[in-house]
């Protein structure tokens, strides 16, 4: 084992280090390292945004503890089989032998190894075995993505039983929050003054500071709305516009229709994402793209769309594929364009060349969203940007707008009923195989699904206006250079929006250049646009729709929207878009 080697391990191992970081530890890693040894704690929770270099930091701690004789053995607990091998590879680089193939049935590992890499599920199967191993030698336990220890009560109980005797415990996470009230083992909680308990980290390094330090990439979110038509189980045909205010049931079904491989929405979005990837590859030749799908069937269908669009096949990684880990490793080392996965690449997997993503899943929890976006933020050199395409769904738009918000895990918090429920979306995705006894109901069927470019979200602001796929307005944003500093991204987005608004004003001045709408059609379109913007502002700020409309009326004058003229509605649209381009 080599402390020197650990200190020189690339911060983003097993891939290339971020610009300006190798061979020394990054500033946050060094700061957290020094804090750890000033305190000499038994338990330590380090929270660092995906891509910041948690593996390097943890192995540096491990090397130091082993060299000082404070511990004699190392146990690394991970969420997935793939990550066991990834940790073993990284540890080998610093002279720490880790057995990633250890099985519960073995009871012990070879003397060639300093420790083992195991999964949380493996611990839950035989906690007494792992407790005995922990008691036998002074052990450091590294918990990779510690929040997974709360995935089930049995898992949490098993982790506590197995590792309570550990000499040291180092917990790591990039997303220190859960969507439920399951407590995370070995994490401290304090009262927050509102009747809830909030997790407490010993060191935190969020996306905002990491972005300022150039450790991670800025993320540009490109949202797509569109017209959806579907037939319900009762045989009714329903039409709705994604991105406008809808009931929960309507929104979950419109979202499902958008992601349906048989509709045009997903095909058009994949096509747009591939055009974006072409632009990024001008500056980052090996840049890759990832489509995150809801299920295996959709993943395979999306791969067929990619072949149609690009003429090249996509690598498909599924959880039940025994060769999944090797496929991920091979893709990471190649320059292939597209990877399609369900959950295999949602967390912890290092493919720093991923620069373009399509969020084609109905999973809407903050935890999964943050993990998924984390696959695209791993910077290798200054100026790289990430682009994530997503449906124009309020809950996703809200999460995208809160990228820089640091979160804690909160127990006992009252759940607000203002977002989408993953269970509801899961139910909407499932086809009903047996009709009710009452009548012959039909399964959900997507009839039409077309995409419309909605807007860009970046750094808390919103840019762009609705545009058809392939239009010059959409191309303005798909064609952004792939190498830009965060302030350059914001400047360019503001300029392109200003240019589009100027072009629209010119069009209004020369109405003969475009087909004229009847007055009632014009007012209808403007009302729809304003209501969509108000809905988005509601999910961004929490203000009720009525309050937002009232504030717009107060600022711009005029009657309620039902009586407002076209010009009065345009003034309100301009004002709310101005609000959206300003930081919160």
XYZ file of C-alpha atoms in Angstrom:
584
model
C 0.000 0.000 0.000
C 1.373 3.435 -0.948
C 0.326 6.730 0.636
C 2.279 8.552 -2.059
C 0.414 6.728 -4.792
C -2.906 7.552 -3.150
C -2.062 11.223 -3.033
C -1.259 11.173 -6.752
C -4.288 9.196 -7.895
C -6.242 11.121 -10.478
C -9.167 12.836 -8.684
C -11.558 11.493 -11.287
C -9.986 8.023 -11.532
C -10.428 5.725 -13.420
C -10.645 8.374 -16.118
C -8.728 11.503 -16.868
C -8.445 14.123 -14.132
C -10.203 17.446 -14.414
C -8.208 20.373 -15.780
C -5.660 21.750 -13.327
C -6.211 19.083 -10.634
C -3.618 16.339 -11.167
C -1.328 15.231 -9.657
C -2.315 16.762 -6.287
C -5.573 16.456 -4.409
C -8.219 18.991 -5.291
C -8.654 21.801 -2.819
C -11.845 20.350 -1.324
C -10.255 16.907 -0.981
C -7.261 18.333 0.825
C -9.471 20.445 3.092
C -11.710 17.476 3.951
C -8.631 15.271 4.472
C -7.120 17.719 6.950
C -10.451 18.128 8.751
C -10.740 14.359 9.130
C -7.362 13.986 10.800
C -7.834 17.028 13.016
C -10.968 15.405 14.423
C -9.906 11.718 14.262
C -13.609 10.704 14.226
C -15.049 7.232 14.358
C -17.811 8.309 11.959
C -17.426 10.877 9.183
C -19.960 11.829 6.478
C -18.528 13.517 3.376
C -21.054 14.945 0.927
C -19.635 15.850 -2.481
C -21.428 16.448 -5.756
C -21.167 13.686 -8.391
C -17.920 14.024 -10.304
C -16.049 15.798 -7.510
C -13.736 12.873 -6.710
C -15.124 11.057 -3.667
C -13.280 7.823 -4.545
C -9.892 9.542 -4.578
C -10.638 11.253 -1.278
C -11.749 8.054 0.449
C -8.742 6.051 -0.747
C -6.406 8.788 0.474
C -8.020 8.508 3.922
C -7.776 4.720 3.794
C -4.101 4.799 2.797
C -3.265 7.115 5.674
C -5.172 5.076 8.274
C -3.535 1.856 7.064
C -0.041 3.372 7.063
C -0.518 4.653 10.635
C -1.723 1.270 11.804
C -5.033 2.722 12.977
C -6.809 0.094 10.869
C -5.641 -3.194 9.402
C -8.445 -4.013 7.002
C -10.791 -2.245 4.619
C -14.408 -3.019 3.702
C -16.045 -1.034 0.886
C -19.844 -1.232 0.628
C -21.427 -0.165 -2.687
C -24.922 -0.062 -4.220
C -24.092 -2.236 -7.263
C -21.877 -5.076 -8.464
C -20.339 -2.818 -11.089
C -19.151 -0.341 -8.471
C -17.413 -3.105 -6.504
C -15.073 -3.652 -9.436
C -14.652 0.057 -10.029
C -13.513 0.566 -6.418
C -11.175 -2.436 -6.627
C -9.557 -1.019 -9.761
C -9.061 2.372 -8.107
C -7.670 0.846 -4.902
C -5.201 -1.257 -6.902
C -3.750 1.938 -8.331
C -2.638 2.974 -4.826
C -1.443 -0.446 -3.748
C -4.501 -1.521 -1.760
C -5.668 -4.999 -2.711
C -9.444 -5.241 -2.675
C -11.363 -8.426 -3.521
C -14.465 -7.462 -5.545
C -15.485 -11.105 -6.042
C -15.902 -11.913 -2.330
C -18.984 -14.056 -1.669
C -20.786 -14.560 1.619
C -20.309 -18.308 1.216
C -16.514 -17.880 1.385
C -16.474 -16.521 4.931
C -12.954 -15.117 4.416
C -10.841 -13.769 1.606
C -7.259 -14.421 0.506
C -4.319 -12.913 2.425
C -3.409 -11.204 -0.837
C -6.133 -8.683 -0.126
C -6.322 -5.880 2.422
C -10.087 -5.947 2.223
C -13.221 -6.629 0.219
C -15.823 -4.741 -1.815
C -19.395 -5.874 -1.175
C -22.916 -4.599 -1.849
C -25.559 -3.421 0.609
C -27.721 -6.342 -0.518
C -24.864 -8.731 0.274
C -24.609 -7.339 3.811
C -28.370 -7.709 4.307
C -28.158 -11.400 3.357
C -25.685 -12.247 6.153
C -25.001 -9.394 8.600
C -23.584 -11.731 11.258
C -20.837 -12.871 8.874
C -19.770 -9.315 8.143
C -19.909 -8.406 11.833
C -17.547 -11.289 12.589
C -15.169 -10.120 9.854
C -15.309 -6.561 11.206
C -14.578 -7.708 14.764
C -11.686 -9.944 13.688
C -9.483 -7.031 12.532
C -9.407 -3.279 13.083
C -11.488 -2.252 10.081
C -12.254 0.912 8.145
C -15.643 0.664 6.441
C -16.249 2.955 3.450
C -19.936 3.350 2.609
C -20.291 4.407 -1.025
C -23.566 6.323 -1.495
C -24.570 5.717 2.132
C -28.198 6.711 1.524
C -28.719 3.253 -0.010
C -28.361 1.746 3.446
C -31.861 3.099 4.085
C -33.414 1.487 0.995
C -35.215 -0.991 3.265
C -35.517 -1.322 7.028
C -33.868 -4.737 6.823
C -30.911 -3.198 4.977
C -30.474 -0.453 7.539
C -30.695 -2.917 10.416
C -28.202 -5.247 8.725
C -25.686 -2.457 8.095
C -25.897 -1.367 11.736
C -25.443 -4.922 12.988
C -22.572 -5.732 10.636
C -20.491 -2.590 11.086
C -21.249 -1.340 14.598
C -17.884 -2.809 15.786
C -15.856 -1.019 13.047
C -12.851 0.999 14.177
C -13.637 3.732 11.638
C -16.578 4.396 9.299
C -16.343 6.798 6.352
C -19.665 7.545 4.642
C -19.801 9.088 1.183
C -22.687 10.433 -0.866
C -23.357 12.801 -3.714
C -27.067 12.984 -2.917
C -27.563 13.052 0.878
C -31.318 12.876 0.794
C -33.988 10.267 0.317
C -37.597 10.378 -0.806
C -38.786 8.646 2.355
C -38.328 8.670 6.124
C -35.982 5.683 6.367
C -33.082 6.791 8.589
C -29.593 6.319 7.162
C -27.318 4.242 9.448
C -24.387 5.995 11.139
C -25.648 9.434 10.010
C -26.408 12.072 12.642
C -29.718 13.969 12.643
C -30.638 17.184 14.483
C -33.959 18.925 15.023
C -34.592 21.627 12.457
C -37.065 23.670 14.515
C -40.023 22.579 12.381
C -40.702 19.243 14.003
C -38.396 17.301 11.693
C -34.912 15.814 11.914
C -32.257 16.913 9.413
C -29.110 15.006 8.489
C -25.771 16.575 9.373
C -22.676 16.140 7.230
C -19.120 16.605 8.483
C -17.966 18.053 5.171
C -19.998 19.221 2.187
C -18.943 20.218 -1.316
C -21.966 21.025 -3.470
C -22.516 21.459 -7.199
C -22.414 25.272 -6.961
C -18.916 25.505 -5.413
C -17.691 22.669 -7.656
C -18.940 24.553 -10.722
C -17.190 27.730 -9.556
C -13.966 25.754 -9.070
C -14.192 24.224 -12.553
C -14.408 20.723 -11.073
C -17.748 19.956 -12.760
C -19.388 21.044 -15.989
C -22.241 23.520 -16.279
C -25.478 21.784 -17.291
C -27.814 23.195 -19.949
C -31.321 21.718 -19.735
C -33.331 21.703 -22.969
C -37.040 21.187 -22.279
C -39.498 19.895 -24.882
C -43.267 20.183 -24.721
C -45.696 19.004 -27.406
C -49.162 17.811 -28.332
C -50.219 14.407 -26.983
C -53.300 12.384 -27.888
C -54.126 9.087 -26.229
C -56.996 6.687 -25.729
C -57.836 5.790 -22.145
C -58.818 2.367 -20.843
C -62.424 3.533 -21.047
C -62.016 4.172 -24.782
C -62.041 7.993 -24.535
C -59.631 10.022 -26.677
C -57.866 12.789 -24.766
C -55.645 15.546 -26.115
C -53.301 17.615 -23.962
C -50.278 19.857 -24.380
C -47.278 18.867 -22.307
C -45.947 21.957 -20.585
C -49.344 23.551 -19.852
C -51.269 23.255 -16.566
C -52.793 19.764 -16.312
C -54.285 17.599 -13.589
C -52.012 14.947 -12.094
C -53.724 12.170 -14.031
C -53.561 14.116 -17.304
C -49.921 15.008 -16.747
C -48.843 11.459 -15.909
C -50.609 10.135 -19.024
C -49.297 12.915 -21.288
C -45.810 12.215 -19.945
C -46.289 8.529 -20.665
C -47.432 9.321 -24.205
C -44.350 11.483 -24.771
C -42.020 8.652 -23.738
C -43.901 6.033 -25.752
C -41.442 4.666 -28.363
C -44.325 4.432 -30.858
C -44.897 8.222 -30.788
C -42.934 10.938 -32.567
C -42.043 12.933 -29.421
C -39.176 10.718 -28.290
C -37.904 10.249 -31.846
C -37.826 14.018 -32.421
C -36.089 14.638 -29.097
C -33.468 11.960 -29.785
C -32.887 13.558 -33.178
C -32.414 16.970 -31.530
C -30.080 15.480 -28.912
C -27.977 13.878 -31.638
C -27.673 17.242 -33.404
C -26.524 18.704 -30.093
C -23.999 15.868 -29.736
C -22.630 16.663 -33.198
C -21.998 20.252 -32.087
C -20.363 19.194 -28.828
C -18.070 16.759 -30.635
C -16.596 19.632 -32.656
C -14.810 20.667 -29.456
C -14.894 17.347 -27.557
C -14.294 14.653 -30.209
C -15.049 11.669 -27.963
C -18.188 13.141 -26.357
C -20.917 10.567 -25.828
C -24.644 10.563 -25.183
C -26.833 8.622 -22.766
C -30.575 7.925 -22.964
C -32.042 6.982 -19.572
C -35.133 4.843 -20.173
C -37.972 3.705 -17.901
C -37.887 -0.001 -18.785
C -36.109 -2.616 -20.882
C -38.609 -2.623 -23.720
C -38.405 1.150 -24.131
C -34.597 1.065 -23.937
C -34.390 -1.342 -26.874
C -36.898 0.701 -28.863
C -34.953 3.932 -28.221
C -31.802 2.205 -29.469
C -33.631 1.408 -32.712
C -34.579 5.101 -33.025
C -30.919 6.053 -32.556
C -29.863 3.686 -35.333
C -32.479 5.221 -37.638
C -31.371 8.771 -36.785
C -27.602 8.258 -36.801
C -27.043 5.166 -38.930
C -25.052 3.741 -36.013
C -26.073 1.317 -33.294
C -26.281 2.294 -29.631
C -24.921 0.250 -26.741
C -27.838 -1.008 -24.622
C -27.137 -1.764 -20.955
C -29.815 -3.603 -18.974
C -29.774 -4.640 -15.323
C -30.387 -8.329 -16.100
C -27.490 -8.498 -18.566
C -24.548 -10.392 -16.993
C -22.186 -8.478 -19.266
C -23.514 -5.036 -18.287
C -20.418 -3.973 -16.323
C -18.102 -4.862 -19.175
C -20.329 -3.032 -21.673
C -20.152 0.122 -19.530
C -16.380 -0.196 -19.224
C -15.954 -0.748 -22.982
C -18.216 2.201 -23.817
C -16.312 4.474 -21.420
C -13.023 3.634 -23.163
C -14.410 4.039 -26.694
C -15.588 6.996 -28.792
C -19.001 5.494 -29.602
C -21.834 7.980 -29.744
C -24.766 6.611 -27.735
C -25.493 4.463 -24.696
C -29.046 3.492 -23.639
C -29.710 2.277 -20.097
C -32.495 1.909 -17.566
C -30.957 2.302 -14.095
C -27.517 0.755 -14.567
C -25.871 4.127 -15.218
C -27.900 6.257 -12.831
C -25.380 6.402 -10.019
C -21.697 6.088 -9.301
C -20.634 4.966 -12.779
C -17.774 7.006 -14.202
C -18.031 7.807 -17.910
C -16.668 11.386 -17.996
C -17.055 11.640 -21.761
C -20.863 11.614 -21.411
C -21.879 15.143 -22.391
C -25.418 14.846 -23.781
C -28.326 13.134 -22.067
C -31.978 12.363 -22.744
C -34.057 11.982 -19.578
C -36.598 9.559 -21.041
C -37.843 8.123 -17.769
C -40.888 8.800 -15.623
C -38.916 8.599 -12.376
C -39.298 11.992 -10.757
C -37.744 11.835 -7.285
C -35.070 14.443 -6.479
C -32.695 11.617 -5.560
C -32.876 9.824 -8.919
C -32.851 13.069 -10.912
C -29.702 14.297 -9.162
C -27.994 10.940 -9.643
C -28.937 10.820 -13.322
C -27.746 14.361 -14.055
C -24.576 13.539 -12.124
C -23.563 11.234 -14.971
C -22.982 14.281 -17.207
C -21.188 16.760 -14.949
C -17.780 15.103 -14.656
C -15.378 17.633 -16.146
C -12.077 16.683 -17.746
C -10.936 20.100 -18.947
C -12.039 23.680 -18.705
C -14.960 24.763 -20.842
C -16.772 21.451 -21.306
C -20.558 21.774 -21.027
C -23.268 19.181 -20.488
C -26.680 19.185 -22.177
C -29.670 17.258 -20.823
C -32.927 16.958 -22.806
C -36.088 16.420 -20.773
C -39.885 16.590 -21.012
C -41.415 19.936 -20.085
C -42.924 18.557 -16.885
C -43.217 20.885 -13.863
C -41.560 18.554 -11.365
C -38.538 18.044 -13.654
C -38.341 21.740 -14.505
C -38.290 22.501 -10.788
C -35.508 19.998 -10.138
C -33.494 21.331 -13.085
C -33.838 24.865 -11.740
C -32.557 23.770 -8.325
C -29.329 22.105 -9.444
C -27.238 24.256 -7.120
C -29.465 23.766 -4.063
C -27.739 21.688 -1.384
C -30.065 19.187 0.288
C -30.109 17.228 3.511
C -32.066 14.133 4.407
C -35.087 15.191 6.474
C -37.113 12.781 8.632
C -40.711 13.521 9.572
C -41.213 16.339 7.063
C -44.754 16.987 5.855
C -45.067 15.974 2.200
C -46.407 18.707 -0.069
C -48.978 17.459 -2.545
C -47.763 19.614 -5.413
C -45.598 17.270 -7.453
C -45.887 14.065 -9.367
C -45.799 10.767 -7.566
C -43.547 8.045 -8.985
C -46.167 5.429 -8.090
C -48.804 7.305 -10.093
C -46.470 7.417 -13.088
C -45.665 3.742 -12.716
C -49.361 2.934 -12.710
C -49.882 5.118 -15.782
C -47.140 3.201 -17.628
C -48.588 -0.209 -16.911
C -51.048 -1.693 -19.361
C -54.150 -3.278 -17.944
C -54.137 -6.873 -19.112
C -57.614 -7.838 -17.906
C -60.725 -5.689 -18.502
C -62.989 -4.833 -15.584
C -66.057 -6.954 -15.135
C -68.116 -3.817 -15.761
C -67.170 -3.545 -19.396
C -64.586 -4.069 -22.093
C -62.051 -1.386 -21.285
C -59.045 -0.865 -23.538
C -55.437 -0.466 -22.410
C -53.861 2.971 -22.586
C -52.901 3.687 -26.194
C -50.817 6.560 -27.514
C -52.376 7.901 -30.713
C -50.160 10.919 -31.415
C -47.162 12.496 -29.684
C -45.236 15.355 -31.257
C -42.441 17.438 -29.767
C -42.034 21.201 -29.562
C -38.918 22.920 -28.304
C -40.031 24.755 -25.162
C -37.107 26.516 -23.490
C -33.627 26.242 -22.029
C -32.927 26.256 -18.290
C -29.520 27.331 -17.068
C -28.167 28.804 -13.841
C -31.669 29.484 -12.466
C -32.803 31.307 -15.625
C -35.050 30.345 -18.549
C -34.322 31.177 -22.178
C -35.945 30.725 -25.573
C -39.476 30.484 -26.881
C -41.593 27.653 -28.258
C -40.331 26.422 -31.617
C -40.879 23.499 -33.964
C -38.232 20.752 -34.230
C -35.682 21.636 -36.894
C -36.575 25.342 -36.813
C -33.913 28.077 -36.748
C -35.118 29.035 -33.247
C -34.404 25.516 -31.941
C -31.090 25.423 -33.799
C -29.985 28.588 -31.988
C -29.753 26.542 -28.806
C -28.753 23.146 -30.214
C -25.835 24.855 -31.924
C -24.271 26.311 -28.770
C -20.517 25.584 -28.758
C -19.544 22.556 -26.703
C -16.663 24.376 -25.007
C -17.858 27.346 -22.935
C -17.245 28.686 -19.441
C -20.406 29.054 -17.294
C -20.485 32.851 -17.667
C -20.068 32.479 -21.441
C -23.019 30.056 -21.539
C -25.251 32.563 -19.731
C -24.116 35.447 -21.950
C -24.704 33.495 -25.157
C -28.125 32.267 -24.004
C -29.204 35.821 -23.211
C -27.981 37.028 -26.609
C -29.795 34.285 -28.525
C -33.002 34.943 -26.649
C -32.700 38.674 -27.330
C -32.134 37.966 -31.033
C -35.235 35.754 -31.164
C -37.368 38.360 -29.404
C -36.131 41.029 -31.819
C -37.001 38.791 -34.761
C -40.503 38.268 -33.371
C -40.980 42.017 -32.974
C -39.919 42.470 -36.588
C -42.406 39.812 -37.677
C -45.162 41.667 -35.869
C -44.104 44.827 -37.689
C -44.349 43.010 -41.048
C -47.487 40.898 -40.667
C -47.733 40.208 -44.369
C -44.700 37.910 -44.083
C -46.638 35.339 -42.042
C -50.150 33.902 -42.297
C -52.511 36.028 -40.247
C -54.451 34.385 -37.433
C -58.054 35.265 -36.809
C -58.396 37.490 -33.709
C -59.919 34.706 -31.605
C -57.137 32.295 -32.672
C -54.498 34.860 -31.803
C -55.930 35.479 -28.317
C -56.315 31.729 -27.746
C -52.633 31.096 -28.559
C -51.486 33.964 -26.355
C -53.620 32.798 -23.430
C -52.201 29.279 -23.807
C -48.645 30.630 -23.808
C -49.258 32.807 -20.755
C -50.936 30.007 -18.817
C -48.006 27.710 -19.571
C -45.552 30.294 -18.283
C -47.633 30.885 -15.164
C -47.703 27.131 -14.528
C -43.916 26.943 -14.827
C -43.510 29.952 -12.511
C -45.836 28.300 -9.998
C -43.622 25.227 -9.817
C -40.499 27.324 -9.600
C -41.690 29.649 -6.815
C -44.617 27.869 -5.168
C -46.876 30.882 -5.711
C -50.485 29.983 -6.616
C -51.548 30.605 -10.216
C -54.055 33.264 -9.127
C -51.412 35.211 -7.217
C -49.089 35.177 -10.239
C -51.839 36.404 -12.580
C -52.771 39.121 -10.068
C -49.158 40.304 -9.846
C -48.899 40.432 -13.634
C -52.131 42.480 -13.808
C -50.862 44.829 -11.112
C -47.565 45.381 -12.943
C -48.971 45.629 -16.483
C -52.495 46.897 -15.898
C -55.642 45.699 -17.630
C -58.449 43.262 -16.759
C -58.380 39.545 -15.996
C -56.982 37.272 -18.693
C -60.465 36.327 -19.939
C -61.130 39.982 -20.830
C -57.570 41.059 -21.697
C -56.630 42.154 -25.209
C -53.948 40.439 -27.218
C -51.524 43.310 -26.569
C -52.171 43.194 -22.808
C -51.480 39.446 -22.761
C -48.252 39.998 -24.714
C -47.098 42.514 -22.099
C -47.674 39.967 -19.341
C -45.837 37.269 -21.318
C -42.869 39.596 -21.758
C -42.828 40.402 -18.037
C -42.977 36.826 -16.794
C -40.240 35.837 -19.241
C -38.165 38.690 -17.826
C -38.698 37.271 -14.353
C -37.614 33.846 -15.574
C -34.285 35.104 -16.971
C -33.315 36.636 -13.643
C -31.726 34.531 -10.913
C -33.853 33.642 -7.920
